[in-house]
mmCIF file of C-alpha atoms in Angstrom:
data_model
loop_
_atom_site.group_PDB
_atom_site.id
_atom_site.type_symbol
_atom_site.label_atom_id
_atom_site.label_comp_id
_atom_site.label_asym_id
_atom_site.label_seq_id
_atom_site.Cartn_x
_atom_site.Cartn_y
_atom_site.Cartn_z
ATOM 1 C CA MET A 1 188.019 123.540 75.665
ATOM 2 C CA GLY A 2 184.347 122.913 76.136
ATOM 3 C CA ILE A 3 182.569 120.300 78.278
ATOM 4 C CA ASP A 4 181.545 117.117 76.191
ATOM 5 C CA THR A 5 177.756 116.851 75.727
ATOM 6 C CA GLN A 6 177.700 113.261 76.829
ATOM 7 C CA ARG A 7 178.073 114.389 80.393
ATOM 8 C CA PHE A 8 174.757 116.008 80.661
ATOM 9 C CA ILE A 9 171.587 114.348 81.413
ATOM 10 C CA LYS A 10 169.390 116.308 78.746
ATOM 11 C CA GLN A 11 170.321 117.212 75.307
ATOM 12 C CA VAL A 12 172.204 120.438 75.301
ATOM 13 C CA PRO A 13 170.686 123.131 72.731
ATOM 14 C CA ASP A 14 172.996 123.977 69.812
ATOM 15 C CA LYS A 15 172.942 127.838 70.656
ATOM 16 C CA LEU A 16 175.040 126.593 73.894
ATOM 17 C CA LEU A 17 177.570 124.805 71.915
ATOM 18 C CA CYS A 18 180.840 126.283 70.900
ATOM 19 C CA PHE A 19 181.609 127.137 67.246
ATOM 20 C CA LYS A 20 184.840 125.435 67.148
ATOM 21 C CA CYS A 21 185.071 122.448 69.613
ATOM 22 C CA GLU A 22 181.358 121.837 69.225
ATOM 23 C CA ASN A 23 181.171 121.097 73.233
ATOM 24 C CA VAL A 24 179.334 122.868 75.727
ATOM 25 C CA LEU A 25 180.677 126.572 76.117
ATOM 26 C CA VAL A 26 183.068 127.255 78.938
ATOM 27 C CA LYS A 27 183.604 131.033 79.870
ATOM 28 C CA PRO A 28 181.811 131.887 76.577
ATOM 29 C CA LYS A 29 182.754 134.840 74.292
ATOM 30 C CA GLN A 30 180.325 135.987 71.452
ATOM 31 C CA CYS A 31 180.830 138.281 68.652
ATOM 32 C CA GLY A 32 178.905 141.642 68.911
ATOM 33 C CA LEU A 33 177.657 141.611 65.340
ATOM 34 C CA CYS A 34 177.033 138.107 63.974
ATOM 35 C CA SER A 35 176.563 136.494 67.627
ATOM 36 C CA ILE A 36 178.941 133.451 67.123
ATOM 37 C CA MET A 37 179.491 131.799 70.342
ATOM 38 C CA ILE A 38 182.793 130.317 71.096
ATOM 39 C CA CYS A 39 184.839 129.257 74.257
ATOM 40 C CA LYS A 40 187.533 131.704 75.486
ATOM 41 C CA ASP A 41 190.374 129.034 75.318
ATOM 42 C CA CYS A 42 189.300 128.090 71.803
ATOM 43 C CA LEU A 43 189.200 131.696 70.751
ATOM 44 C CA ASP A 44 192.751 132.080 72.255
ATOM 45 C CA ASP A 45 193.966 128.964 70.256
ATOM 46 C CA LEU A 46 192.689 130.461 67.133
ATOM 47 C CA ASN A 47 195.237 132.299 64.809
ATOM 48 C CA LYS A 48 192.240 134.327 63.376
ATOM 49 C CA LYS A 49 188.577 134.909 64.407
ATOM 50 C CA PRO A 50 186.074 132.648 63.021
ATOM 51 C CA CYS A 51 184.263 135.575 61.384
ATOM 52 C CA ASN A 52 185.138 138.570 59.238
ATOM 53 C CA CYS A 53 182.974 140.906 61.187
ATOM 54 C CA GLY A 54 185.837 142.909 62.709
ATOM 55 C CA VAL A 55 183.994 143.328 65.803
ATOM 56 C CA LYS A 56 185.451 142.835 69.307
ATOM 57 C CA TYR A 57 184.274 139.599 71.008
ATOM 58 C CA VAL A 58 182.526 140.216 74.388
ATOM 59 C CA SER A 59 181.155 138.395 77.271
ATOM 60 C CA THR A 60 177.731 136.739 76.754
ATOM 61 C CA ASN A 61 174.773 138.069 78.655
ATOM 62 C CA LYS A 62 173.646 136.965 82.046
ATOM 63 C CA PHE A 63 170.596 135.148 80.881
ATOM 64 C CA LEU A 64 172.820 132.778 78.647
ATOM 65 C CA LEU A 65 175.158 132.435 81.621
ATOM 66 C CA ASN A 66 172.401 131.435 84.049
ATOM 67 C CA LYS A 67 171.235 128.819 81.478
ATOM 68 C CA LEU A 68 174.540 127.385 81.144
ATOM 69 C CA GLN A 69 174.929 127.150 84.979
ATOM 70 C CA SER A 70 171.505 125.406 85.247
ATOM 71 C CA LEU A 71 172.320 122.564 83.134
ATOM 72 C CA ILE A 72 172.308 119.170 84.974
ATOM 73 C CA ILE A 73 175.532 117.313 84.546
ATOM 74 C CA LYS A 74 177.061 114.150 85.764
ATOM 75 C CA CYS A 75 180.279 113.867 87.743
ATOM 76 C CA LYS A 76 183.280 113.635 85.796
ATOM 77 C CA TYR A 77 184.264 110.478 87.650
ATOM 78 C CA TYR A 78 181.033 108.764 86.656
ATOM 79 C CA PRO A 79 182.798 106.022 84.773
ATOM 80 C CA ALA A 80 184.618 105.108 87.997
ATOM 81 C CA GLY A 81 181.353 104.585 89.678
ATOM 82 C CA CYS A 82 180.064 108.155 90.885
ATOM 83 C CA SER A 83 176.378 108.650 90.223
ATOM 84 C CA PHE A 84 176.168 112.021 91.304
ATOM 85 C CA THR A 85 174.635 114.554 89.343
ATOM 86 C CA ALA A 86 174.031 118.582 89.836
ATOM 87 C CA ARG A 87 173.917 121.732 88.242
ATOM 88 C CA LEU A 88 176.906 122.744 86.217
ATOM 89 C CA GLY A 89 177.564 125.661 88.562
ATOM 90 C CA GLU A 90 177.572 123.347 91.614
ATOM 91 C CA ILE A 91 179.273 120.252 90.117
ATOM 92 C CA ALA A 92 182.875 121.533 91.009
ATOM 93 C CA LYS A 93 182.063 121.584 94.822
ATOM 94 C CA HIS A 94 181.312 117.860 94.461
ATOM 95 C CA GLU A 95 184.207 116.779 92.046
ATOM 96 C CA ALA A 96 186.950 118.255 94.556
ATOM 97 C CA PRO A 97 186.273 115.920 97.471
ATOM 98 C CA CYS A 98 184.568 113.001 95.402
ATOM 99 C CA HIS A 99 186.011 109.581 96.664
ATOM 100 C CA PHE A 100 186.049 108.280 93.099
ATOM 101 C CA LYS A 101 188.788 110.662 92.290
ATOM 102 C CA ASN A 102 191.942 108.578 93.347
ATOM 103 C CA SER A 103 190.715 105.632 91.478
ATOM 104 C CA ALA A 104 192.976 104.011 89.029
ATOM 105 C CA MET A 105 190.177 104.362 86.327
ATOM 106 C CA ALA A 106 189.770 107.898 86.879
ATOM 107 C CA ALA A 107 193.470 108.633 87.184
ATOM 108 C CA GLY A 108 193.930 106.870 83.789
ATOM 109 C CA SER A 109 191.522 108.497 81.860
ATOM 110 C CA ARG A 110 191.026 112.020 83.773
ATOM 111 C CA ASP A 111 187.855 112.693 81.730
ATOM 112 C CA SER A 112 186.656 109.456 80.323
ATOM 113 C CA PHE A 113 183.891 111.141 78.489
ATOM 114 C CA SER A 114 186.060 113.291 76.312
ATOM 115 C CA THR A 115 186.450 111.958 72.765
ATOM 116 C CA LYS A 116 189.713 114.175 72.452
ATOM 117 C CA SER A 117 193.021 113.789 73.590
ATOM 118 C CA LYS A 118 196.026 115.972 73.999
ATOM 119 C CA GLY A 119 199.463 114.287 72.932
ATOM 120 C CA SER A 120 198.519 110.533 73.736
ATOM 121 C CA MET A 121 195.648 108.314 73.441
ATOM 122 C CA PRO A 122 194.113 107.461 77.080
ATOM 123 C CA LYS A 123 194.548 103.922 78.414
ATOM 124 C CA PRO A 124 191.911 101.622 77.724
ATOM 125 C CA LEU A 125 189.306 100.810 80.623
ATOM 126 C CA LYS A 126 189.195 97.621 82.301
ATOM 127 C CA PRO A 127 185.843 95.841 82.932
ATOM 128 C CA VAL A 128 184.188 95.922 86.195
ATOM 129 C CA VAL A 129 183.788 92.517 87.834
ATOM 130 C CA ASP A 130 181.537 91.420 90.504
ATOM 131 C CA VAL A 131 183.172 89.672 93.427
ATOM 132 C CA ASN A 132 180.552 86.968 93.213
ATOM 133 C CA ASP A 133 181.541 85.897 89.606
ATOM 134 C CA LEU A 134 184.999 85.352 90.409
ATOM 135 C CA PRO A 135 186.719 81.878 91.358
ATOM 136 C CA ASP A 136 187.411 81.068 94.983
ATOM 137 C CA LYS A 137 190.963 81.193 94.794
ATOM 138 C CA GLU A 138 191.195 84.607 93.016
ATOM 139 C CA SER A 139 191.562 87.577 95.038
ATOM 140 C CA PRO A 140 188.857 90.164 94.922
ATOM 141 C CA PHE A 141 191.665 92.714 94.365
ATOM 142 C CA SER A 142 193.546 91.042 91.549
ATOM 143 C CA GLU A 143 194.977 92.738 88.642
ATOM 144 C CA SER A 144 191.877 92.220 86.725
ATOM 145 C CA THR A 145 189.546 94.728 88.724
ATOM 146 C CA TYR A 146 189.663 98.021 89.802
ATOM 147 C CA PHE A 147 186.729 97.683 92.181
ATOM 148 C CA ILE A 148 184.448 95.090 93.156
ATOM 149 C CA THR A 149 180.698 94.969 94.229
ATOM 150 C CA CYS A 150 179.482 94.496 97.639
ATOM 151 C CA MET A 151 178.249 90.679 98.552
ATOM 152 C CA LYS A 152 175.819 91.737 101.027
ATOM 153 C CA GLY A 153 173.297 93.292 98.789
ATOM 154 C CA CYS A 154 173.918 97.271 98.879
ATOM 155 C CA ASN A 155 175.632 96.756 95.367
ATOM 156 C CA LYS A 156 178.320 99.365 96.554
ATOM 157 C CA ARG A 157 181.295 99.577 94.449
ATOM 158 C CA ILE A 158 184.439 99.198 96.499
ATOM 159 C CA LEU A 159 187.722 100.604 95.560
ATOM 160 C CA THR A 160 190.485 99.233 97.841
ATOM 161 C CA LYS A 161 190.838 96.510 100.289
ATOM 162 C CA LYS A 162 190.746 98.719 103.399
ATOM 163 C CA GLU A 163 187.328 99.943 102.266
ATOM 164 C CA PHE A 164 185.933 96.265 101.741
ATOM 165 C CA GLU A 165 187.024 95.424 105.105
ATOM 166 C CA SER A 166 185.388 98.229 106.864
ATOM 167 C CA HIS A 167 182.460 98.400 104.751
ATOM 168 C CA SER A 168 179.065 98.859 106.370
ATOM 169 C CA CYS A 169 175.955 98.508 104.250
ATOM 170 C CA ILE A 170 173.867 100.383 106.677
ATOM 171 C CA ASP A 171 176.412 103.419 106.424
ATOM 172 C CA HIS A 172 176.380 103.032 102.670
ATOM 173 C CA LEU A 173 172.402 103.159 102.659
ATOM 174 C CA LYS A 174 172.691 106.180 105.066
ATOM 175 C CA ASN A 175 174.794 107.924 102.566
ATOM 176 C CA ILE A 176 172.646 106.906 99.803
ATOM 177 C CA ILE A 177 169.636 108.363 101.584
ATOM 178 C CA LYS A 178 171.501 111.463 102.301
ATOM 179 C CA ASP A 179 172.607 111.909 98.664
ATOM 180 C CA GLN A 180 169.077 111.514 97.681
ATOM 181 C CA ASN A 181 168.032 113.976 100.195
ATOM 182 C CA LYS A 182 170.439 116.332 99.058
ATOM 183 C CA GLU A 183 169.473 115.512 95.467
ATOM 184 C CA LYS A 184 165.836 116.215 96.505
ATOM 185 C CA GLU A 185 166.694 119.410 98.406
ATOM 186 C CA MET A 186 168.660 120.292 95.112
ATOM 187 C CA LEU A 187 165.525 119.471 92.958
ATOM 188 C CA LYS A 188 163.485 121.267 95.311
ATOM 189 C CA GLY A 189 165.797 124.401 94.666
ATOM 190 C CA HIS A 190 165.435 123.857 91.325
ATOM 191 C CA LEU A 191 161.766 123.732 91.319
ATOM 192 C CA GLN A 192 161.634 126.698 93.652
ATOM 193 C CA GLU A 193 163.924 128.681 91.105
ATOM 194 C CA ALA A 194 161.857 127.212 88.173
ATOM 195 C CA GLU A 195 158.732 128.615 89.820
ATOM 196 C CA LYS A 196 160.542 131.886 90.502
ATOM 197 C CA ASP A 197 161.480 131.973 86.943
ATOM 198 C CA VAL A 198 157.875 131.077 85.865
ATOM 199 C CA LYS A 199 156.434 133.822 88.206
ATOM 200 C CA ASP A 200 158.817 136.148 86.930
ATOM 201 C CA LEU A 201 157.862 135.315 83.604
ATOM 202 C CA PHE A 202 154.183 135.662 84.130
ATOM 203 C CA GLN A 203 154.909 139.171 85.834
ATOM 204 C CA GLU A 204 156.918 139.992 82.609
ATOM 205 C CA ILE A 205 154.044 138.805 80.597
ATOM 206 C CA ASN A 206 151.640 140.786 82.657
ATOM 207 C CA ARG A 207 153.731 144.000 82.465
ATOM 208 C CA CYS A 208 154.086 143.342 78.805
ATOM 209 C CA LYS A 209 150.217 143.042 78.396
ATOM 210 C CA LEU A 210 149.760 146.112 80.352
ATOM 211 C CA ASN A 211 152.226 148.059 78.200
ATOM 212 C CA GLN A 212 150.794 146.441 75.054
ATOM 213 C CA GLU A 213 147.122 147.337 76.394
ATOM 214 C CA SER A 214 148.499 151.014 77.253
ATOM 215 C CA ALA A 215 150.240 151.086 73.887
ATOM 216 C CA ILE A 216 146.996 149.788 72.042
ATOM 217 C CA ASP A 217 144.880 152.352 74.068
ATOM 218 C CA GLU A 218 147.360 155.064 73.115
ATOM 219 C CA LEU A 219 147.293 154.167 69.478
ATOM 220 C CA LYS A 220 143.551 154.119 69.518
ATOM 221 C CA GLU A 221 143.624 157.543 71.046
ATOM 222 C CA LYS A 222 146.089 158.620 68.256
ATOM 223 C CA LEU A 223 143.850 157.005 65.788
ATOM 224 C CA MET A 224 140.731 158.465 66.902
ATOM 225 C CA PHE A 225 142.506 161.797 67.036
ATOM 226 C CA LEU A 226 143.699 161.372 63.517
ATOM 227 C CA GLU A 227 140.145 160.211 62.317
ATOM 228 C CA ASN A 228 138.671 163.419 64.024
ATOM 229 C CA LYS A 229 141.232 165.418 62.435
ATOM 230 C CA ASN A 230 140.714 163.932 59.291
ATOM 231 C CA ALA A 231 137.081 164.453 59.430
ATOM 232 C CA ALA A 232 137.446 168.042 60.284
ATOM 233 C CA LEU A 233 139.721 168.623 57.391
ATOM 234 C CA LYS A 234 137.267 166.766 55.256
ATOM 235 C CA GLU A 235 134.438 169.111 56.488
ATOM 236 C CA GLN A 236 136.609 172.175 56.319
ATOM 237 C CA ARG A 237 137.410 171.334 52.758
ATOM 238 C CA ALA A 238 133.964 170.771 51.838
ATOM 239 C CA ARG A 239 133.139 174.152 53.351
ATOM 240 C CA LYS A 240 135.739 175.687 51.050
ATOM 241 C CA VAL A 241 134.643 173.864 48.256
ATOM 242 C CA ASN A 242 130.823 175.101 48.862
ATOM 243 C CA ASN A 243 132.069 178.694 49.541
ATOM 244 C CA TYR A 244 134.206 178.628 46.442
ATOM 245 C CA GLU A 245 131.311 177.143 44.159
ATOM 246 C CA GLU A 246 128.933 179.762 45.911
ATOM 247 C CA ARG A 247 131.350 182.520 45.105
ATOM 248 C CA ARG A 248 132.002 181.333 41.624
ATOM 249 C CA ASN A 249 128.058 180.956 41.334
ATOM 250 C CA GLU A 250 127.503 184.388 42.460
ATOM 251 C CA GLU A 251 130.408 185.759 40.291
ATOM 252 C CA ASN A 252 128.820 183.868 37.345
ATOM 253 C CA MET A 253 125.346 185.333 38.130
ATOM 254 C CA LYS A 254 126.846 188.877 38.661
ATOM 255 C CA ASN A 255 128.845 188.523 35.295
ATOM 256 C CA GLU A 256 125.672 187.056 33.550
ATOM 257 C CA GLN A 257 123.612 189.888 34.957
ATOM 258 C CA GLU A 258 126.248 192.416 34.169
ATOM 259 C CA SER A 259 126.628 191.021 30.425
ATOM 260 C CA ASP A 260 122.678 190.982 30.474
ATOM 261 C CA LEU A 261 122.639 194.611 31.537
ATOM 262 C CA SER A 262 125.228 195.524 28.988
ATOM 263 C CA PHE A 263 123.476 193.675 26.379
ATOM 264 C CA ILE A 264 120.179 195.416 27.244
ATOM 265 C CA ASN A 265 122.083 198.905 27.270
ATOM 266 C CA PHE A 266 123.529 197.857 24.105
ATOM 267 C CA ILE A 267 120.025 197.127 22.692
ATOM 268 C CA GLN A 268 118.597 200.220 23.949
ATOM 269 C CA THR A 269 121.354 202.353 22.687
ATOM 270 C CA ALA A 270 121.024 200.602 19.304
ATOM 271 C CA GLU A 271 117.409 201.397 19.411
ATOM 272 C CA LYS A 272 117.837 204.760 20.095
ATOM 273 C CA ASP A 273 120.517 205.071 17.510
ATOM 274 C CA PHE A 274 118.241 203.037 15.227
ATOM 275 C CA ILE A 275 115.423 205.602 15.868
ATOM 276 C CA VAL A 276 117.691 208.779 15.484
ATOM 277 C CA TYR A 277 118.988 207.237 12.268
ATOM 278 C CA ASN A 278 115.485 206.377 10.979
ATOM 279 C CA GLN A 279 114.385 209.880 11.839
ATOM 280 C CA ARG A 280 117.517 211.272 10.054
ATOM 281 C CA ILE A 281 116.708 209.067 7.137
ATOM 282 C CA ASN A 282 113.018 210.066 6.947
ATOM 283 C CA THR A 283 114.023 213.680 7.306
ATOM 284 C CA ASP A 284 116.681 213.212 4.425
ATOM 285 C CA PHE A 285 114.034 211.253 2.460
ATOM 286 C CA ASP A 286 111.320 214.080 2.897
ATOM 287 C CA LYS A 287 113.886 216.735 1.948
ATOM 288 C CA TYR A 288 115.044 214.566 -0.928
ATOM 289 C CA LYS A 289 111.337 214.156 -1.996
ATOM 290 C CA ASP A 290 110.336 217.682 -1.735
ATOM 291 C CA ARG A 291 113.576 218.502 -3.932
ATOM 292 C CA LEU A 292 112.824 215.888 -6.213
ATOM 293 C CA ASN A 293 109.147 217.407 -6.497
ATOM 294 C CA GLU A 294 110.537 220.782 -6.897
ATOM 295 C CA GLU A 295 112.997 219.555 -9.766
ATOM 296 C CA THR A 296 110.310 217.740 -11.348
ATOM 297 C CA TYR A 297 108.125 220.656 -11.094
ATOM 298 C CA THR A 298 110.758 222.904 -12.313
ATOM 299 C CA TYR A 299 111.516 220.285 -15.188
ATOM 300 C CA LYS A 300 107.876 220.181 -16.174
ATOM 301 C CA LEU A 301 107.729 224.018 -16.470
ATOM 302 C CA LYS A 302 110.942 224.121 -18.477
ATOM 303 C CA THR A 303 109.598 221.296 -20.799
ATOM 304 C CA LYS A 304 106.249 223.356 -21.117
ATOM 305 C CA ALA A 305 108.137 226.368 -21.708
ATOM 306 C CA ASN A 306 110.154 224.948 -24.382
ATOM 307 C CA SER A 307 107.495 223.516 -26.060
ATOM 308 C CA MET A 308 105.762 226.795 -25.845
ATOM 309 C CA MET A 309 108.565 228.438 -27.352
ATOM 310 C CA LYS A 310 108.811 226.044 -30.145
ATOM 311 C CA GLU A 311 105.253 226.734 -30.835
ATOM 312 C CA THR A 312 105.980 230.117 -30.847
ATOM 313 C CA ALA A 313 108.863 229.915 -32.976
ATOM 314 C CA ASN A 314 106.845 227.817 -35.658
ATOM 315 C CA PHE A 315 104.015 230.253 -35.543
ATOM 316 C CA ASP A 316 106.374 233.042 -36.298
ATOM 317 C CA GLY A 317 108.058 231.198 -38.947
ATOM 318 C CA GLY A 318 104.908 231.017 -41.119
ATOM 319 C CA TYR A 319 104.345 234.766 -41.059
ATOM 320 C CA LYS A 320 107.971 236.247 -41.264
ATOM 321 C CA ARG A 321 108.243 239.832 -41.861
ATOM 322 C CA LYS A 322 111.408 241.546 -43.107
ATOM 323 C CA SER A 323 112.674 243.600 -40.155
ATOM 324 C CA PRO A 324 114.416 246.882 -41.126
ATOM 325 C CA LYS A 325 118.047 246.733 -41.192
ATOM 326 C CA LYS A 326 119.738 248.234 -38.467
ATOM 327 C CA ASN A 327 122.014 250.867 -38.951
ATOM 328 C CA LYS A 328 125.083 249.413 -37.973
ATOM 329 C CA SER A 329 126.491 252.939 -37.673
ATOM 330 C CA LEU A 330 124.255 253.770 -34.836
ATOM 331 C CA LYS A 331 125.321 252.422 -31.687
ATOM 332 C CA THR A 332 122.984 252.042 -28.950
ATOM 333 C CA THR A 333 123.824 252.943 -25.395
ATOM 334 C CA PRO A 334 123.349 250.695 -22.441
ATOM 335 C CA LYS A 335 120.227 252.711 -21.525
ATOM 336 C CA ALA A 336 118.791 252.333 -24.662
ATOM 337 C CA LYS A 337 119.080 248.360 -24.423
ATOM 338 C CA ILE A 338 117.651 248.342 -21.170
ATOM 339 C CA ALA A 339 114.864 250.301 -22.406
ATOM 340 C CA GLY A 340 114.512 248.178 -25.184
ATOM 341 C CA LYS A 341 114.613 244.962 -23.208
ATOM 342 C CA LYS A 342 111.577 246.459 -20.890
ATOM 343 C CA ARG A 343 109.883 247.091 -24.010
#
């Protein structure tokens, strides 16, 4: 079971409370996955784990334990009159020899701050009675009181008759001063520890700052390196693009020049072919013209000869002479024919 939160001077953070009993953790255990905090006794009392993570519960870290031990708590016999407060880790040293331990009130309740009981209910507490308010005939240590207040002004609550008879206000005040000095020393110790913690925190902050600054510088260097690399890649890409464009332009110009040269060669060849063809045509035309002239001349001669033959025939037709009949029996020799033709 945990420690009741009413015993603490300041409000305890929720992260220091048990998941089951909702009191301040005692021997805390923590789930390794979902970080549920629970007392060891509460965990042992449960039939099953409070979470379904299936992860083993382990002891909490040292930082959380130190935080628990540094909580300021009242003595568990505070309802019996003890006003001592100390850190949770040091309160056990006081509670063992506490002189309020044997009081009937403390024995009846054991832990009067606890709101839970095991088995039976605790006995009701009887009120504190001041001896100055009691009737003269009533004893200061009657059944109605467990302790009385000193009548001399030190306001000490006395438990037994023996203490009442041997009570000394000076000793009581000395004890109070001693307790206050102890509390002062304890507070000084707390202050020194707090200052040490603050100093450690400042050192940790400075170390984190240095690490952060070094990380930032490293990231800046990496960023600068990447920017330079990016710029170099861009420049290299631009050079490649320019070289590619230049090569492409050169190739285009070369292709254009080659195409122009080929076209010029084609034109020149075509001109040569045209000249040769034209010369051939002119030659053929001249030949055809000469032949045509010859044929025309021949035709004219033939036509003239025919016309002359017709005129001759017409002239011979007007003066026809009977030619002697040839003797069919006489046969002319080829030589005679030739001679006749010559004639």
